[in-house]
Short mmCIF file of C-alpha atoms and ligand atoms in Angstrom, two decimals:
data_model
loop_
_atom_site.label_atom_id
_atom_site.label_comp_id
_atom_site.label_asym_id
_atom_site.label_seq_id
_atom_site.Cartn_x
_atom_site.Cartn_y
_atom_site.Cartn_z
CA MET S 200 57.79 140.20 78.66
CA ALA S 201 60.66 139.07 76.53
CA ARG S 202 59.84 140.17 73.02
CA SER S 203 61.61 139.58 69.76
CA ALA S 204 64.29 142.06 68.84
CA SER S 205 65.44 143.12 65.42
CA LEU S 206 68.62 141.05 65.72
CA PRO S 207 68.08 137.33 65.01
CA ASN S 208 67.83 134.98 68.01
CA THR S 209 67.68 137.85 70.48
CA VAL S 210 64.95 139.23 72.72
CA VAL S 211 64.40 142.41 74.68
CA ILE S 212 63.60 142.04 78.37
CA ASP S 213 60.70 144.23 79.44
CA VAL S 214 60.38 144.71 83.18
CA PRO S 215 57.10 146.07 84.58
CA GLU S 216 57.62 149.33 86.48
CA GLN S 217 56.30 147.82 89.71
CA SER S 218 58.49 144.72 89.54
CA LEU S 219 60.54 143.93 92.65
CA TYR S 220 63.24 142.62 90.30
CA GLY S 221 64.13 145.63 88.19
CA THR S 222 67.64 146.60 87.17
CA GLY S 223 68.20 148.13 90.61
CA ASN S 224 68.08 144.65 92.18
CA LEU S 225 69.74 142.00 89.96
CA PRO S 226 70.01 139.21 92.56
CA TYR S 227 72.26 136.23 91.82
CA GLY S 228 71.23 132.60 92.08
CA VAL S 229 71.96 129.11 90.81
CA PHE S 230 69.35 127.50 88.58
CA SER S 231 68.77 124.49 86.39
CA PRO S 232 67.29 125.17 82.99
CA GLY S 233 65.09 122.19 82.16
CA ASP S 234 67.22 119.07 82.59
CA GLY S 235 70.45 121.08 82.50
CA ALA S 236 73.13 121.29 85.15
CA PRO S 237 73.00 123.98 87.83
CA ARG S 238 74.58 127.29 86.74
CA GLY S 239 74.70 130.92 87.74
CA GLY S 240 71.90 133.26 86.85
CA VAL S 241 70.49 136.68 87.56
CA ARG S 242 66.82 137.46 88.08
CA ILE S 243 65.24 140.33 86.23
CA GLY S 244 61.47 140.79 86.17
CA ASP S 245 59.92 137.35 85.71
CA TRP S 246 63.02 136.04 83.94
CA VAL S 247 66.22 134.29 84.84
CA LEU S 248 69.20 135.08 82.64
CA ASP S 249 71.97 132.53 82.16
CA LEU S 250 75.05 134.55 83.06
CA ALA S 251 77.56 132.26 81.36
CA VAL S 252 75.73 132.86 78.08
CA LEU S 253 74.88 136.52 78.68
CA LEU S 254 78.41 137.55 79.69
CA ASN S 255 80.38 134.74 78.03
CA ASP S 256 82.00 134.10 81.43
CA ASP S 257 82.75 130.50 82.43
CA VAL S 258 82.76 131.29 86.15
CA PHE S 259 78.96 131.09 85.93
CA THR S 260 79.00 127.51 84.61
CA GLU S 261 79.96 126.50 88.17
CA PRO S 262 77.21 124.87 90.26
CA THR S 263 77.64 127.51 93.01
CA LEU S 264 78.42 131.23 93.13
CA ASN S 265 81.55 130.64 95.24
CA ALA S 266 84.13 131.01 92.45
CA PHE S 267 82.52 134.27 91.33
CA MET S 268 82.20 135.57 94.89
CA ALA S 269 85.90 134.79 95.50
CA GLN S 270 86.88 137.16 92.67
CA GLY S 271 86.32 140.12 94.99
CA TYR S 272 84.31 143.26 95.33
CA GLN S 273 85.80 145.09 92.37
CA ARG S 274 84.81 142.23 90.07
CA TRP S 275 81.33 142.17 91.64
CA ALA S 276 80.90 145.82 90.64
CA GLU S 277 82.24 145.17 87.13
CA VAL S 278 79.89 142.24 86.55
CA ARG S 279 76.92 144.20 87.84
CA ALA S 280 77.73 146.98 85.36
CA LEU S 281 78.11 144.41 82.56
CA ILE S 282 74.69 142.92 83.37
CA GLU S 283 73.06 146.37 83.43
CA GLU S 284 74.62 147.14 80.07
CA ALA S 285 73.61 143.79 78.57
CA VAL S 286 69.96 143.91 79.61
CA ALA S 287 69.57 147.45 78.28
CA GLY S 288 69.66 146.00 74.76
CA PRO S 289 68.75 142.76 72.98
CA VAL S 290 69.99 139.63 74.79
CA PRO S 291 70.55 136.16 73.31
CA GLN S 292 67.32 134.18 73.42
CA LYS S 293 69.21 131.14 74.70
CA ALA S 294 70.16 133.11 77.84
CA VAL S 295 66.53 133.74 78.86
CA TYR S 296 64.33 131.44 80.95
CA ALA S 297 60.97 132.02 82.58
CA HIS S 298 61.44 132.22 86.37
CA ASP S 299 58.55 129.81 86.92
CA ALA S 300 60.14 127.21 84.65
CA VAL S 301 63.55 126.78 86.30
CA ARG S 302 64.64 124.88 89.37
CA MET S 303 66.54 126.88 91.99
CA HIS S 304 69.42 125.48 94.04
CA LEU S 305 71.40 126.45 97.12
CA PRO S 306 73.20 129.47 95.65
CA PHE S 307 76.54 129.02 97.41
CA ALA S 308 78.42 126.25 99.15
CA VAL S 309 78.17 127.21 102.80
CA ALA S 310 81.54 127.34 104.54
CA ASP S 311 80.90 128.26 108.18
CA TYR S 312 77.55 129.32 109.57
CA VAL S 313 77.16 131.68 112.53
CA ASP S 314 73.83 132.82 113.91
CA PHE S 315 73.61 136.03 115.91
CA TYR S 316 70.95 137.35 118.27
CA ALA S 317 70.93 141.01 117.25
CA SER S 318 67.31 142.05 117.88
CA GLU S 319 66.80 143.62 121.28
CA HIS S 320 63.05 143.01 121.11
CA HIS S 321 63.62 139.31 120.37
CA ALA S 322 66.26 138.93 123.09
CA MET S 323 63.97 140.65 125.61
CA ASN S 324 61.00 138.45 124.69
CA VAL S 325 63.03 135.23 124.88
CA GLY S 326 64.53 136.33 128.18
CA ARG S 327 61.08 136.89 129.64
CA LEU S 328 59.87 133.51 128.39
CA PHE S 329 62.90 131.35 129.26
CA ARG S 330 64.07 133.15 132.42
CA PRO S 331 60.93 134.81 133.82
CA THR S 332 62.43 135.58 137.22
CA ALA S 333 65.71 137.09 135.98
CA GLU S 334 66.74 140.18 134.03
CA SER S 335 65.49 139.80 130.45
CA LEU S 336 68.79 140.82 128.91
CA LEU S 337 71.94 139.11 130.15
CA PRO S 338 74.81 141.46 131.16
CA ASN S 339 76.84 140.94 127.96
CA TRP S 340 74.02 141.65 125.48
CA ARG S 341 74.53 145.39 124.93
CA HIS S 342 78.33 144.98 124.82
CA LEU S 343 78.69 142.41 122.06
CA PRO S 344 76.61 140.74 119.35
CA VAL S 345 75.82 137.39 121.00
CA GLY S 346 75.96 134.44 118.62
CA TYR S 347 76.72 130.74 118.21
CA HIS S 348 78.12 128.48 115.52
CA GLY S 349 75.42 126.69 113.58
CA ARG S 350 75.65 123.68 111.29
CA ALA S 351 76.71 124.67 107.75
CA GLY S 352 75.93 121.24 106.29
CA THR S 353 72.21 121.48 107.02
CA VAL S 354 71.64 124.85 105.36
CA VAL S 355 69.11 124.06 102.63
CA VAL S 356 67.50 126.02 99.85
CA SER S 357 63.92 127.28 99.97
CA GLY S 358 61.41 124.56 99.12
CA THR S 359 63.29 121.76 100.86
CA GLU S 360 60.94 119.76 103.13
CA ILE S 361 61.73 120.12 106.82
CA VAL S 362 61.54 116.77 108.58
CA ARG S 363 60.18 117.20 112.09
CA PRO S 364 63.16 116.76 114.40
CA ARG S 365 63.23 114.27 117.24
CA GLY S 366 65.29 114.57 120.33
CA GLN S 367 65.54 114.73 124.06
CA ARG S 368 63.25 117.12 125.88
CA LYS S 369 61.95 117.55 129.40
CA ALA S 370 58.73 119.24 130.38
CA PRO S 371 59.27 121.64 133.31
CA ALA S 372 57.14 119.51 135.63
CA ALA S 373 58.62 116.17 134.56
CA ASP S 374 61.29 114.38 136.59
CA GLN S 375 63.14 112.87 133.65
CA PRO S 376 63.71 113.73 129.99
CA THR S 377 62.12 111.68 127.24
CA TYR S 378 62.99 111.13 123.59
CA GLY S 379 60.59 111.78 120.73
CA ASP S 380 59.16 114.22 118.22
CA SER S 381 59.57 117.91 118.89
CA HIS S 382 56.15 119.29 119.76
CA ARG S 383 57.30 122.91 119.77
CA LEU S 384 58.66 123.35 116.29
CA ASP S 385 59.12 127.00 115.42
CA ILE S 386 60.58 129.41 112.90
CA GLU S 387 62.97 132.32 113.17
CA ALA S 388 62.71 134.98 110.44
CA GLU S 389 66.19 136.38 109.82
CA ILE S 390 68.42 138.07 107.28
CA GLY S 391 71.65 136.26 106.36
CA PHE S 392 74.86 137.81 105.06
CA VAL S 393 77.02 135.92 102.59
CA VAL S 394 80.79 136.35 102.70
CA GLY S 395 82.35 136.63 99.26
CA THR S 396 86.05 136.99 99.98
CA GLY S 397 87.98 135.51 102.85
CA SER S 398 90.51 137.05 105.22
CA SER S 399 93.78 136.01 106.83
CA LEU S 400 93.88 133.91 109.98
CA GLY S 401 94.94 136.07 112.91
CA VAL S 402 93.87 139.37 111.32
CA PRO S 403 90.55 140.88 112.46
CA VAL S 404 88.29 142.41 109.80
CA PRO S 405 87.19 145.93 110.80
CA SER S 406 83.58 146.99 110.35
CA THR S 407 84.75 149.45 107.67
CA ASP S 408 85.74 146.50 105.45
CA PHE S 409 82.19 145.10 105.44
CA SER S 410 81.48 145.85 101.78
CA ARG S 411 84.84 144.41 100.68
CA HIS S 412 84.03 141.02 102.16
CA VAL S 413 80.25 140.65 102.19
CA PHE S 414 78.76 139.81 98.81
CA GLY S 415 75.06 140.04 99.56
CA ALA S 416 72.06 139.11 101.68
CA VAL S 417 69.52 136.29 101.76
CA LEU S 418 66.41 135.44 103.73
CA VAL S 419 66.93 132.84 106.45
CA ASN S 420 64.50 130.66 108.36
CA ASP S 421 66.31 129.25 111.38
CA TRP S 422 63.93 126.39 112.20
CA SER S 423 63.98 125.84 115.96
CA ALA S 424 62.74 122.99 118.16
CA ARG S 425 61.92 124.92 121.32
CA ASP S 426 61.43 121.88 123.57
CA ILE S 427 64.79 120.36 122.57
CA GLN S 428 66.45 123.77 122.79
CA ALA S 429 65.07 124.63 126.23
CA TRP S 430 66.47 121.43 127.76
CA GLU S 431 69.85 121.35 126.03
CA TYR S 432 70.99 124.97 125.83
CA VAL S 433 72.41 125.52 129.31
CA PRO S 434 75.26 126.43 129.55
CA LEU S 435 76.74 126.22 126.03
CA GLY S 436 73.89 127.33 123.81
CA PRO S 437 71.73 125.66 121.18
CA LEU S 438 72.86 122.51 119.37
CA LEU S 439 70.32 119.92 118.18
CA GLY S 440 67.38 122.26 118.69
CA LYS S 441 68.66 124.24 115.70
CA SER S 442 71.01 122.06 113.66
CA PHE S 443 68.44 119.85 111.88
CA ALA S 444 67.79 122.46 109.15
CA THR S 445 68.21 126.12 108.24
CA SER S 446 66.49 127.35 105.06
CA VAL S 447 67.75 130.18 102.85
CA SER S 448 66.24 131.99 99.88
CA PRO S 449 67.71 131.08 96.48
CA TRP S 450 68.42 134.67 95.42
CA VAL S 451 71.36 136.59 96.89
CA VAL S 452 70.62 140.32 96.81
CA PRO S 453 73.95 142.06 96.18
CA LEU S 454 75.07 144.66 98.71
CA GLN S 455 75.22 147.20 95.91
CA ALA S 456 71.47 146.86 95.46
CA LEU S 457 70.91 147.67 99.14
CA GLN S 458 72.53 151.13 99.15
CA ALA S 459 69.15 152.89 99.21
CA ALA S 460 68.00 150.65 102.08
CA ARG S 461 70.67 151.96 104.45
CA VAL S 462 69.23 153.87 107.38
CA PRO S 463 70.81 155.31 110.53
CA GLY S 464 71.44 152.64 113.15
CA VAL S 465 69.57 152.50 116.44
CA VAL S 466 71.13 154.27 119.42
CA GLN S 467 73.55 151.98 121.24
CA ASP S 468 73.85 152.59 124.95
CA PRO S 469 76.36 151.97 126.42
CA LEU S 470 78.78 152.90 123.66
CA PRO S 471 80.35 149.64 122.49
CA LEU S 472 84.08 148.99 122.58
CA PRO S 473 86.11 150.75 119.85
CA TYR S 474 86.27 147.73 117.51
CA LEU S 475 82.46 147.74 117.36
CA ARG S 476 82.06 151.47 116.85
CA GLU S 477 81.15 152.89 113.47
CA ASP S 478 81.58 156.51 112.38
CA GLN S 479 78.07 156.50 111.00
CA PRO S 480 76.15 153.58 112.52
CA TRP S 481 73.73 152.15 109.99
CA GLY S 482 71.04 149.55 109.60
CA LEU S 483 68.96 148.23 106.74
CA ASP S 484 65.33 149.11 106.08
CA ILE S 485 64.23 145.63 105.05
CA GLN S 486 60.54 144.92 105.63
CA MET S 487 59.92 141.24 106.16
CA SER S 488 56.69 139.26 106.06
CA VAL S 489 55.89 135.83 107.55
CA ALA S 490 53.02 133.79 106.09
CA TRP S 491 51.75 130.68 107.91
CA ASN S 492 49.76 128.40 105.60
CA GLY S 493 49.22 131.32 103.26
CA HIS S 494 48.13 133.83 105.92
CA GLU S 495 50.42 136.70 106.87
CA VAL S 496 50.92 136.56 110.64
CA SER S 497 53.83 138.94 111.14
CA ARG S 498 55.78 141.79 109.52
CA PRO S 499 59.21 141.95 111.20
CA PRO S 500 61.07 145.25 110.55
CA TYR S 501 64.82 144.73 110.09
CA ARG S 502 65.55 148.44 110.68
CA THR S 503 64.89 147.90 114.42
CA MET S 504 67.91 145.58 114.85
CA TYR S 505 70.36 146.66 117.55
CA TRP S 506 73.63 145.34 116.07
CA SER S 507 74.50 146.16 112.45
CA PRO S 508 75.73 143.61 109.87
CA ALA S 509 79.16 145.33 109.88
CA GLN S 510 79.39 145.08 113.67
CA MET S 511 78.52 141.39 113.52
CA LEU S 512 81.29 140.86 110.94
CA ALA S 513 83.83 142.76 113.06
CA HIS S 514 82.87 140.79 116.14
CA MET S 515 83.01 137.45 114.34
CA THR S 516 86.66 138.06 113.39
CA VAL S 517 87.96 140.17 116.30
CA ASN S 518 89.63 137.14 117.89
CA GLY S 519 91.57 136.47 114.68
CA ALA S 520 89.18 133.89 113.19
CA ASN S 521 89.36 134.24 109.42
CA LEU S 522 86.57 134.50 106.89
CA ARG S 523 86.15 132.09 104.00
CA THR S 524 84.22 132.40 100.76
CA GLY S 525 80.73 131.05 101.44
CA ASP S 526 80.60 131.89 105.14
CA LEU S 527 77.06 132.70 106.16
CA TYR S 528 76.16 134.72 109.19
CA ALA S 529 72.57 135.41 110.12
CA SER S 530 71.14 138.26 112.15
CA GLY S 531 69.08 136.30 114.62
CA THR S 532 65.31 136.54 114.76
CA VAL S 533 64.01 139.87 113.56
CA SER S 534 61.36 141.12 115.98
CA GLY S 535 59.98 144.63 116.21
CA PRO S 536 58.40 146.23 119.28
CA GLU S 537 54.81 145.31 118.35
CA ILE S 538 53.17 141.89 118.61
CA PRO S 539 52.49 141.56 114.84
CA GLU S 540 56.18 142.30 114.25
CA ARG S 541 57.54 139.25 116.05
CA GLY S 542 59.68 136.94 113.93
CA SER S 543 59.11 133.66 115.79
CA PHE S 544 55.99 131.79 116.83
CA LEU S 545 57.47 131.37 120.33
CA GLU S 546 57.05 135.12 120.72
CA LEU S 547 53.94 135.51 118.58
CA THR S 548 51.98 132.94 120.66
CA TRP S 549 53.87 133.76 123.86
CA ASN S 550 55.19 130.22 124.26
CA GLY S 551 51.88 128.77 123.13
CA THR S 552 49.80 130.53 125.77
CA GLU S 553 48.28 132.97 123.27
CA PRO S 554 47.49 130.88 120.18
CA VAL S 555 46.89 132.54 116.84
CA GLN S 556 44.21 131.85 114.25
CA VAL S 557 45.62 130.74 110.93
CA GLY S 558 42.96 130.38 108.26
CA GLY S 559 40.33 129.36 110.83
CA GLN S 560 42.65 126.93 112.62
CA THR S 561 44.27 127.45 116.00
CA ARG S 562 48.05 127.31 116.04
CA ARG S 563 50.70 127.49 118.74
CA PHE S 564 53.64 125.81 117.01
CA LEU S 565 54.09 124.08 113.64
CA GLU S 566 52.07 121.00 112.78
CA ASP S 567 52.93 118.43 110.11
CA GLY S 568 51.92 119.78 106.71
CA ASP S 569 52.18 123.42 107.78
CA GLU S 570 54.06 125.70 105.42
CA VAL S 571 55.87 128.94 106.22
CA VAL S 572 56.91 131.48 103.61
CA ILE S 573 59.11 134.45 104.52
CA THR S 574 59.44 137.30 102.03
CA ALA S 575 60.96 140.76 102.20
CA THR S 576 61.26 144.00 100.30
CA ALA S 577 63.51 147.02 100.67
CA PRO S 578 63.83 150.47 99.11
CA GLY S 579 65.73 150.34 95.85
CA CYS S 580 67.41 153.13 93.97
CA ASP S 581 65.22 155.64 92.09
CA GLY S 582 62.23 155.16 94.40
CA SER S 583 61.56 151.54 93.42
CA ARG S 584 61.32 148.59 95.79
CA LEU S 585 63.34 145.44 95.49
CA GLY S 586 62.44 141.92 96.51
CA PHE S 587 64.38 139.14 98.20
CA GLY S 588 62.24 136.39 96.71
CA GLU S 589 61.12 133.94 99.37
CA VAL S 590 62.24 131.24 101.73
CA ARG S 591 59.60 128.52 101.88
CA GLY S 592 59.43 125.35 103.93
CA ARG S 593 56.81 122.71 104.67
CA ILE S 594 56.94 120.46 107.72
CA GLY S 595 57.03 116.74 107.06
CA PRO S 596 56.48 114.04 109.69
CA SER S 597 59.49 112.80 111.64
CA THR S 598 61.25 109.74 110.37
CA THR S 599 60.58 106.51 112.23
CA ALA S 600 63.06 106.15 115.03
CA SER S 601 65.06 103.03 115.67
CA PRO S 602 63.30 100.79 118.28
CA SER S 603 66.46 100.87 120.37
CA LEU S 604 65.89 104.59 120.99
CA1 LIG M 6 68.28 132.18 115.17
#
């Protein structure tokens, strides 16, 4: 609750002990209060605090977090300490909004978007499905974090309707491709990492500089049209099967909040090249959940990922490509070793051959009107858990195609 304080026009924020949004979390987002313009906020308990008012800092009147993120990791730590200090006492009433009453926006302007493929279980499953007669893992997979450049302009915030993509696809037994609605529309449950400060062109960023450049983490749903993807991806990788939309959660969990979620990394064999080695390899113990039309169908465990976020960052820049504020790189589908830990429906239904029951209905891939919600929690400091909020998307019917198509 926010209750009246002894000072006029102030309230005290009470956070229930079990809240996923205690002072150990403090995720940043961009919200609209009522009819107001988008501005920076922090979530605490069931409240959103207007940071420009709370901290008297104009950088949070911006419609994205980019200007704040560009101020650098030392400023991120200072602001986090200022927020902790502010919410420990009475806060101005005009800084406090109920979380349910505000509209959330894309929290940062996305610069470049790269999507990796860092789960060994996912890569093995996809290999078995797409190349059943070959080795499941291609020869490069254990030597480098495989990835591709996605489409930054179609990264959308949670809640945005996903229009069913159309495109060219060819059934294995068909002679010719056809054009039309994707019939194999899927999800990929991922964690995304948001770059706060850029780097210089030509200068690789070592894995040890991860926390200087990466501001925080979000949930990602990399919507995927499997029929379009399967026909187009050879030999250069996915394009239109992925680029129609990628959803992200509105709250960016700061790296500082994820300190207690760090766990030892998985064993990497063979030892990667020196630029990918870490003195103490680490992963993140983020427990994800995927709900299909309100029914949980999977619980992907991020701690099982093969390549770490710092290794992905080092690899992304090892050729001299520079980082920019707002770059987003995602982990790739998070799949654990067990069936109910698979982070895509392609894997969960084994390419549609093993349908799942969702609330009494049979599902292989997404149908119009279906809704997917991905959530996640992680260990916080002092034994608490922290939440990532959610990334939600509902499938809408495809738009009518031009007759000439
Ligand atoms: Ca992906």
